[in-house]
């Protein structure tokens, strides 16, 4: 089965089973999403959601966060991964957003990437969710599931290579949803160590099981 054919079957399945997927990070306003995504690097969404309510209450807007010190932010995020680095990123990013962008979150991924603590994946997540841009963010779940389902070439060994392969298979109008579909499938079904293949609606086309239709 060709990759394009396999991909179309995947998207049709996901559209039927999960027509409106969304991020599992909790946020109310745009800058809170950016903060949550920065905190989620090498950390679970559940852990991030556990710390952000108190963080957002203490620093309710970018202006208050920009005037804080990293040491003031640190106690609120001490249980996430790399808290000292992330505390510094949040304060510095807030300062730049207030100073250079009027407190608004840029829509252009390359501009987002210029912010402290914001890499390509974070920039694509934020611009996809907030502005519905046709970009794909490749995290560990997307990387793993894309390979297991045969959506990307086996030689695509980097997140950027996977991103390019997926962009060739996913129409722009579906990319935002496809990002969430692959993440959620990897988080709850196609687990890293013990994938729940018996619960997977895509098992018939999964090359990992040696099955095709």
mmCIF file of C-alpha atoms in Angstrom:
data_model
loop_
_atom_site.group_PDB
_atom_site.id
_atom_site.type_symbol
_atom_site.label_atom_id
_atom_site.label_comp_id
_atom_site.label_asym_id
_atom_site.label_seq_id
_atom_site.Cartn_x
_atom_site.Cartn_y
_atom_site.Cartn_z
ATOM 1 C CA UNK A 1 0.000 0.000 0.000
ATOM 2 C CA UNK A 2 1.323 3.425 -0.948
ATOM 3 C CA UNK A 3 1.942 5.965 1.806
ATOM 4 C CA UNK A 4 -0.596 8.373 0.332
ATOM 5 C CA UNK A 5 -3.292 5.703 0.296
ATOM 6 C CA UNK A 6 -2.474 4.676 3.853
ATOM 7 C CA UNK A 7 -2.552 8.309 4.973
ATOM 8 C CA UNK A 8 -5.970 8.918 3.415
ATOM 9 C CA UNK A 9 -7.377 5.887 5.248
ATOM 10 C CA UNK A 10 -5.921 7.225 8.503
ATOM 11 C CA UNK A 11 -7.434 10.676 8.062
ATOM 12 C CA UNK A 12 -10.838 9.225 7.175
ATOM 13 C CA UNK A 13 -10.738 7.062 10.289
ATOM 14 C CA UNK A 14 -9.727 9.932 12.542
ATOM 15 C CA UNK A 15 -12.328 12.292 11.046
ATOM 16 C CA UNK A 16 -15.001 9.753 11.891
ATOM 17 C CA UNK A 17 -13.733 8.849 15.372
ATOM 18 C CA UNK A 18 -12.377 12.235 16.514
ATOM 19 C CA UNK A 19 -13.890 14.984 14.378
ATOM 20 C CA UNK A 20 -12.855 17.854 16.659
ATOM 21 C CA UNK A 21 -9.601 17.037 18.472
ATOM 22 C CA UNK A 22 -8.012 19.710 20.631
ATOM 23 C CA UNK A 23 -4.984 20.254 22.792
ATOM 24 C CA UNK A 24 -5.118 18.807 26.289
ATOM 25 C CA UNK A 25 -3.267 21.805 27.699
ATOM 26 C CA UNK A 26 -5.556 24.086 29.701
ATOM 27 C CA UNK A 27 -5.569 27.774 28.778
ATOM 28 C CA UNK A 28 -7.989 30.682 28.537
ATOM 29 C CA UNK A 29 -6.128 33.345 26.556
ATOM 30 C CA UNK A 30 -3.388 33.145 23.911
ATOM 31 C CA UNK A 31 -0.377 33.929 26.094
ATOM 32 C CA UNK A 32 -1.397 31.157 28.499
ATOM 33 C CA UNK A 33 -1.198 28.638 25.663
ATOM 34 C CA UNK A 34 2.302 29.797 24.781
ATOM 35 C CA UNK A 35 3.371 29.496 28.424
ATOM 36 C CA UNK A 36 1.823 26.030 28.716
ATOM 37 C CA UNK A 37 3.503 24.771 25.558
ATOM 38 C CA UNK A 38 6.897 26.078 26.706
ATOM 39 C CA UNK A 39 6.399 24.265 30.010
ATOM 40 C CA UNK A 40 5.323 21.057 28.258
ATOM 41 C CA UNK A 41 8.727 20.443 26.657
ATOM 42 C CA UNK A 42 9.863 17.025 27.940
ATOM 43 C CA UNK A 43 7.002 17.127 30.417
ATOM 44 C CA UNK A 44 3.466 15.741 30.434
ATOM 45 C CA UNK A 45 0.418 17.880 29.767
ATOM 46 C CA UNK A 46 -1.068 16.571 33.013
ATOM 47 C CA UNK A 47 1.851 17.948 35.026
ATOM 48 C CA UNK A 48 1.691 21.283 33.205
ATOM 49 C CA UNK A 49 -2.042 21.556 33.852
ATOM 50 C CA UNK A 50 -1.388 20.916 37.522
ATOM 51 C CA UNK A 51 0.943 23.904 37.891
ATOM 52 C CA UNK A 52 -0.479 26.516 35.530
ATOM 53 C CA UNK A 53 -3.576 27.549 37.529
ATOM 54 C CA UNK A 54 -1.462 28.930 40.388
ATOM 55 C CA UNK A 55 1.079 30.363 37.932
ATOM 56 C CA UNK A 56 -1.610 32.167 35.922
ATOM 57 C CA UNK A 57 -3.226 33.475 39.114
ATOM 58 C CA UNK A 58 0.081 34.881 40.360
ATOM 59 C CA UNK A 59 0.990 36.403 36.978
ATOM 60 C CA UNK A 60 -2.343 37.059 35.229
ATOM 61 C CA UNK A 61 -0.923 38.827 32.187
ATOM 62 C CA UNK A 62 2.290 39.198 30.232
ATOM 63 C CA UNK A 63 3.061 42.548 31.824
ATOM 64 C CA UNK A 64 3.117 41.118 35.342
ATOM 65 C CA UNK A 65 5.180 38.148 34.187
ATOM 66 C CA UNK A 66 7.646 40.392 32.363
ATOM 67 C CA UNK A 67 8.270 42.356 35.568
ATOM 68 C CA UNK A 68 8.877 39.234 37.660
ATOM 69 C CA UNK A 69 12.201 37.559 38.245
ATOM 70 C CA UNK A 70 12.919 33.954 37.356
ATOM 71 C CA UNK A 71 13.331 33.209 41.046
ATOM 72 C CA UNK A 72 9.788 34.465 41.665
ATOM 73 C CA UNK A 73 8.382 32.235 38.931
ATOM 74 C CA UNK A 74 10.392 29.145 39.877
ATOM 75 C CA UNK A 75 8.302 27.999 42.897
ATOM 76 C CA UNK A 76 5.193 27.784 40.727
ATOM 77 C CA UNK A 77 6.805 25.469 38.162
ATOM 78 C CA UNK A 78 9.306 23.579 40.297
ATOM 79 C CA UNK A 79 7.678 20.212 39.556
ATOM 80 C CA UNK A 80 8.022 20.425 35.771
ATOM 81 C CA UNK A 81 11.140 19.355 33.913
ATOM 82 C CA UNK A 82 14.033 21.848 33.804
ATOM 83 C CA UNK A 83 12.207 24.407 35.961
ATOM 84 C CA UNK A 84 15.080 26.882 36.299
ATOM 85 C CA UNK A 85 15.586 27.128 32.556
ATOM 86 C CA UNK A 86 11.864 27.414 31.926
ATOM 87 C CA UNK A 87 11.388 30.083 34.592
ATOM 88 C CA UNK A 88 14.010 32.156 32.804
ATOM 89 C CA UNK A 89 12.419 31.488 29.413
ATOM 90 C CA UNK A 90 8.982 32.611 30.608
ATOM 91 C CA UNK A 91 10.181 35.899 32.066
ATOM 92 C CA UNK A 92 12.395 36.748 29.097
ATOM 93 C CA UNK A 93 9.730 35.784 26.570
ATOM 94 C CA UNK A 94 7.098 37.859 28.376
ATOM 95 C CA UNK A 95 9.461 40.843 28.386
ATOM 96 C CA UNK A 96 10.074 40.566 24.633
ATOM 97 C CA UNK A 97 6.378 40.154 23.854
ATOM 98 C CA UNK A 98 5.477 43.234 25.877
ATOM 99 C CA UNK A 99 8.359 45.318 24.564
ATOM 100 C CA UNK A 100 8.345 44.317 20.896
ATOM 101 C CA UNK A 101 4.886 42.915 20.138
ATOM 102 C CA UNK A 102 2.481 44.933 22.235
ATOM 103 C CA UNK A 103 1.701 41.924 24.397
ATOM 104 C CA UNK A 104 0.380 39.970 21.409
ATOM 105 C CA UNK A 105 1.449 36.474 20.386
ATOM 106 C CA UNK A 106 3.042 36.557 16.914
ATOM 107 C CA UNK A 107 1.362 34.408 14.279
ATOM 108 C CA UNK A 108 4.494 33.777 12.198
ATOM 109 C CA UNK A 109 6.317 30.619 13.332
ATOM 110 C CA UNK A 110 9.774 32.014 12.575
ATOM 111 C CA UNK A 111 9.060 35.023 14.801
ATOM 112 C CA UNK A 112 7.832 32.743 17.571
ATOM 113 C CA UNK A 113 11.022 30.695 17.241
ATOM 114 C CA UNK A 114 13.060 33.783 18.062
ATOM 115 C CA UNK A 115 11.577 33.808 21.585
ATOM 116 C CA UNK A 116 13.470 32.181 24.475
ATOM 117 C CA UNK A 117 12.354 28.611 25.042
ATOM 118 C CA UNK A 118 10.442 28.411 21.763
ATOM 119 C CA UNK A 119 11.680 25.897 19.223
ATOM 120 C CA UNK A 120 10.159 24.801 15.944
ATOM 121 C CA UNK A 121 7.750 22.342 17.575
ATOM 122 C CA UNK A 122 6.466 24.892 20.102
ATOM 123 C CA UNK A 123 6.112 27.566 17.430
ATOM 124 C CA UNK A 124 4.114 25.249 15.198
ATOM 125 C CA UNK A 125 1.838 24.103 18.017
ATOM 126 C CA UNK A 126 1.026 27.681 19.008
ATOM 127 C CA UNK A 127 0.539 29.025 15.479
ATOM 128 C CA UNK A 128 -1.588 26.031 14.527
ATOM 129 C CA UNK A 129 -3.912 26.288 17.529
ATOM 130 C CA UNK A 130 -4.166 30.069 17.765
ATOM 131 C CA UNK A 131 -4.081 30.998 14.091
ATOM 132 C CA UNK A 132 -5.006 27.775 12.291
ATOM 133 C CA UNK A 133 -1.863 27.910 10.183
ATOM 134 C CA UNK A 134 -1.273 24.783 8.038
ATOM 135 C CA UNK A 135 1.814 23.596 9.904
ATOM 136 C CA UNK A 136 2.709 20.315 11.593
ATOM 137 C CA UNK A 137 4.406 20.059 14.971
ATOM 138 C CA UNK A 138 6.434 16.860 15.423
ATOM 139 C CA UNK A 139 6.810 15.694 19.006
ATOM 140 C CA UNK A 140 7.750 12.200 20.220
ATOM 141 C CA UNK A 141 4.187 10.898 19.750
ATOM 142 C CA UNK A 142 3.855 12.228 16.209
ATOM 143 C CA UNK A 143 7.313 10.907 15.337
ATOM 144 C CA UNK A 144 6.580 7.411 16.697
ATOM 145 C CA UNK A 145 3.050 7.025 15.324
ATOM 146 C CA UNK A 146 3.987 8.348 11.880
ATOM 147 C CA UNK A 147 6.669 5.703 11.549
ATOM 148 C CA UNK A 148 4.587 2.870 12.983
ATOM 149 C CA UNK A 149 1.669 3.573 10.658
ATOM 150 C CA UNK A 150 3.961 3.826 7.668
ATOM 151 C CA UNK A 151 3.029 7.429 6.975
ATOM 152 C CA UNK A 152 6.627 8.557 6.626
ATOM 153 C CA UNK A 153 9.685 7.055 5.022
ATOM 154 C CA UNK A 154 11.749 4.770 7.245
ATOM 155 C CA UNK A 155 14.746 6.937 6.391
ATOM 156 C CA UNK A 156 13.031 10.001 7.904
ATOM 157 C CA UNK A 157 15.040 9.939 11.094
ATOM 158 C CA UNK A 158 14.641 13.534 12.245
ATOM 159 C CA UNK A 159 11.595 15.568 13.294
ATOM 160 C CA UNK A 160 12.144 17.896 10.326
ATOM 161 C CA UNK A 161 12.196 14.975 7.875
ATOM 162 C CA UNK A 162 8.994 13.600 9.409
ATOM 163 C CA UNK A 163 7.403 17.044 9.211
ATOM 164 C CA UNK A 164 8.229 17.296 5.511
ATOM 165 C CA UNK A 165 6.878 13.813 4.790
ATOM 166 C CA UNK A 166 3.640 14.537 6.647
ATOM 167 C CA UNK A 167 3.135 17.899 4.948
ATOM 168 C CA UNK A 168 3.255 16.046 1.647
ATOM 169 C CA UNK A 169 0.443 13.759 2.800
ATOM 170 C CA UNK A 170 -1.851 16.065 4.764
ATOM 171 C CA UNK A 171 -3.942 18.771 3.083
ATOM 172 C CA UNK A 172 -3.389 22.165 4.680
ATOM 173 C CA UNK A 173 -6.962 22.242 5.948
ATOM 174 C CA UNK A 174 -6.376 19.042 7.940
ATOM 175 C CA UNK A 175 -2.933 19.703 9.392
ATOM 176 C CA UNK A 176 -4.116 21.261 12.637
ATOM 177 C CA UNK A 177 -6.415 18.338 13.366
ATOM 178 C CA UNK A 178 -3.901 15.749 12.123
ATOM 179 C CA UNK A 179 -1.342 17.011 14.627
ATOM 180 C CA UNK A 180 -3.772 16.347 17.487
ATOM 181 C CA UNK A 181 -4.940 13.047 16.003
ATOM 182 C CA UNK A 182 -1.409 11.656 15.919
ATOM 183 C CA UNK A 183 -0.555 12.962 19.386
ATOM 184 C CA UNK A 184 -3.691 11.526 20.992
ATOM 185 C CA UNK A 185 -3.290 8.226 19.171
ATOM 186 C CA UNK A 186 0.259 7.983 20.470
ATOM 187 C CA UNK A 187 -0.715 9.054 23.970
ATOM 188 C CA UNK A 188 -3.592 6.619 24.457
ATOM 189 C CA UNK A 189 -3.387 3.815 21.875
ATOM 190 C CA UNK A 190 -0.033 3.537 20.108
ATOM 191 C CA UNK A 191 1.991 3.692 23.311
ATOM 192 C CA UNK A 192 5.770 3.670 23.186
ATOM 193 C CA UNK A 193 6.396 0.461 25.157
ATOM 194 C CA UNK A 194 3.140 -1.450 25.071
ATOM 195 C CA UNK A 195 0.963 -0.282 22.196
ATOM 196 C CA UNK A 196 -2.696 -1.226 22.558
ATOM 197 C CA UNK A 197 -2.950 -2.820 19.131
ATOM 198 C CA UNK A 198 -6.121 -4.762 20.003
ATOM 199 C CA UNK A 199 -7.867 -1.429 20.660
ATOM 200 C CA UNK A 200 -6.576 0.289 17.540
ATOM 201 C CA UNK A 201 -9.029 1.028 14.761
ATOM 202 C CA UNK A 202 -6.120 1.252 12.333
ATOM 203 C CA UNK A 203 -4.711 -2.231 12.944
ATOM 204 C CA UNK A 204 -5.812 -3.471 9.522
ATOM 205 C CA UNK A 205 -3.493 -1.065 7.755
ATOM 206 C CA UNK A 206 -0.649 -1.079 10.277
ATOM 207 C CA UNK A 207 2.568 -2.306 8.654
ATOM 208 C CA UNK A 208 3.960 -2.996 12.131
ATOM 209 C CA UNK A 209 1.533 -5.951 12.376
ATOM 210 C CA UNK A 210 2.288 -7.110 8.877
ATOM 211 C CA UNK A 211 -1.328 -6.608 7.867
ATOM 212 C CA UNK A 212 -2.691 -4.727 4.894
ATOM 213 C CA UNK A 213 -6.003 -4.324 3.075
#
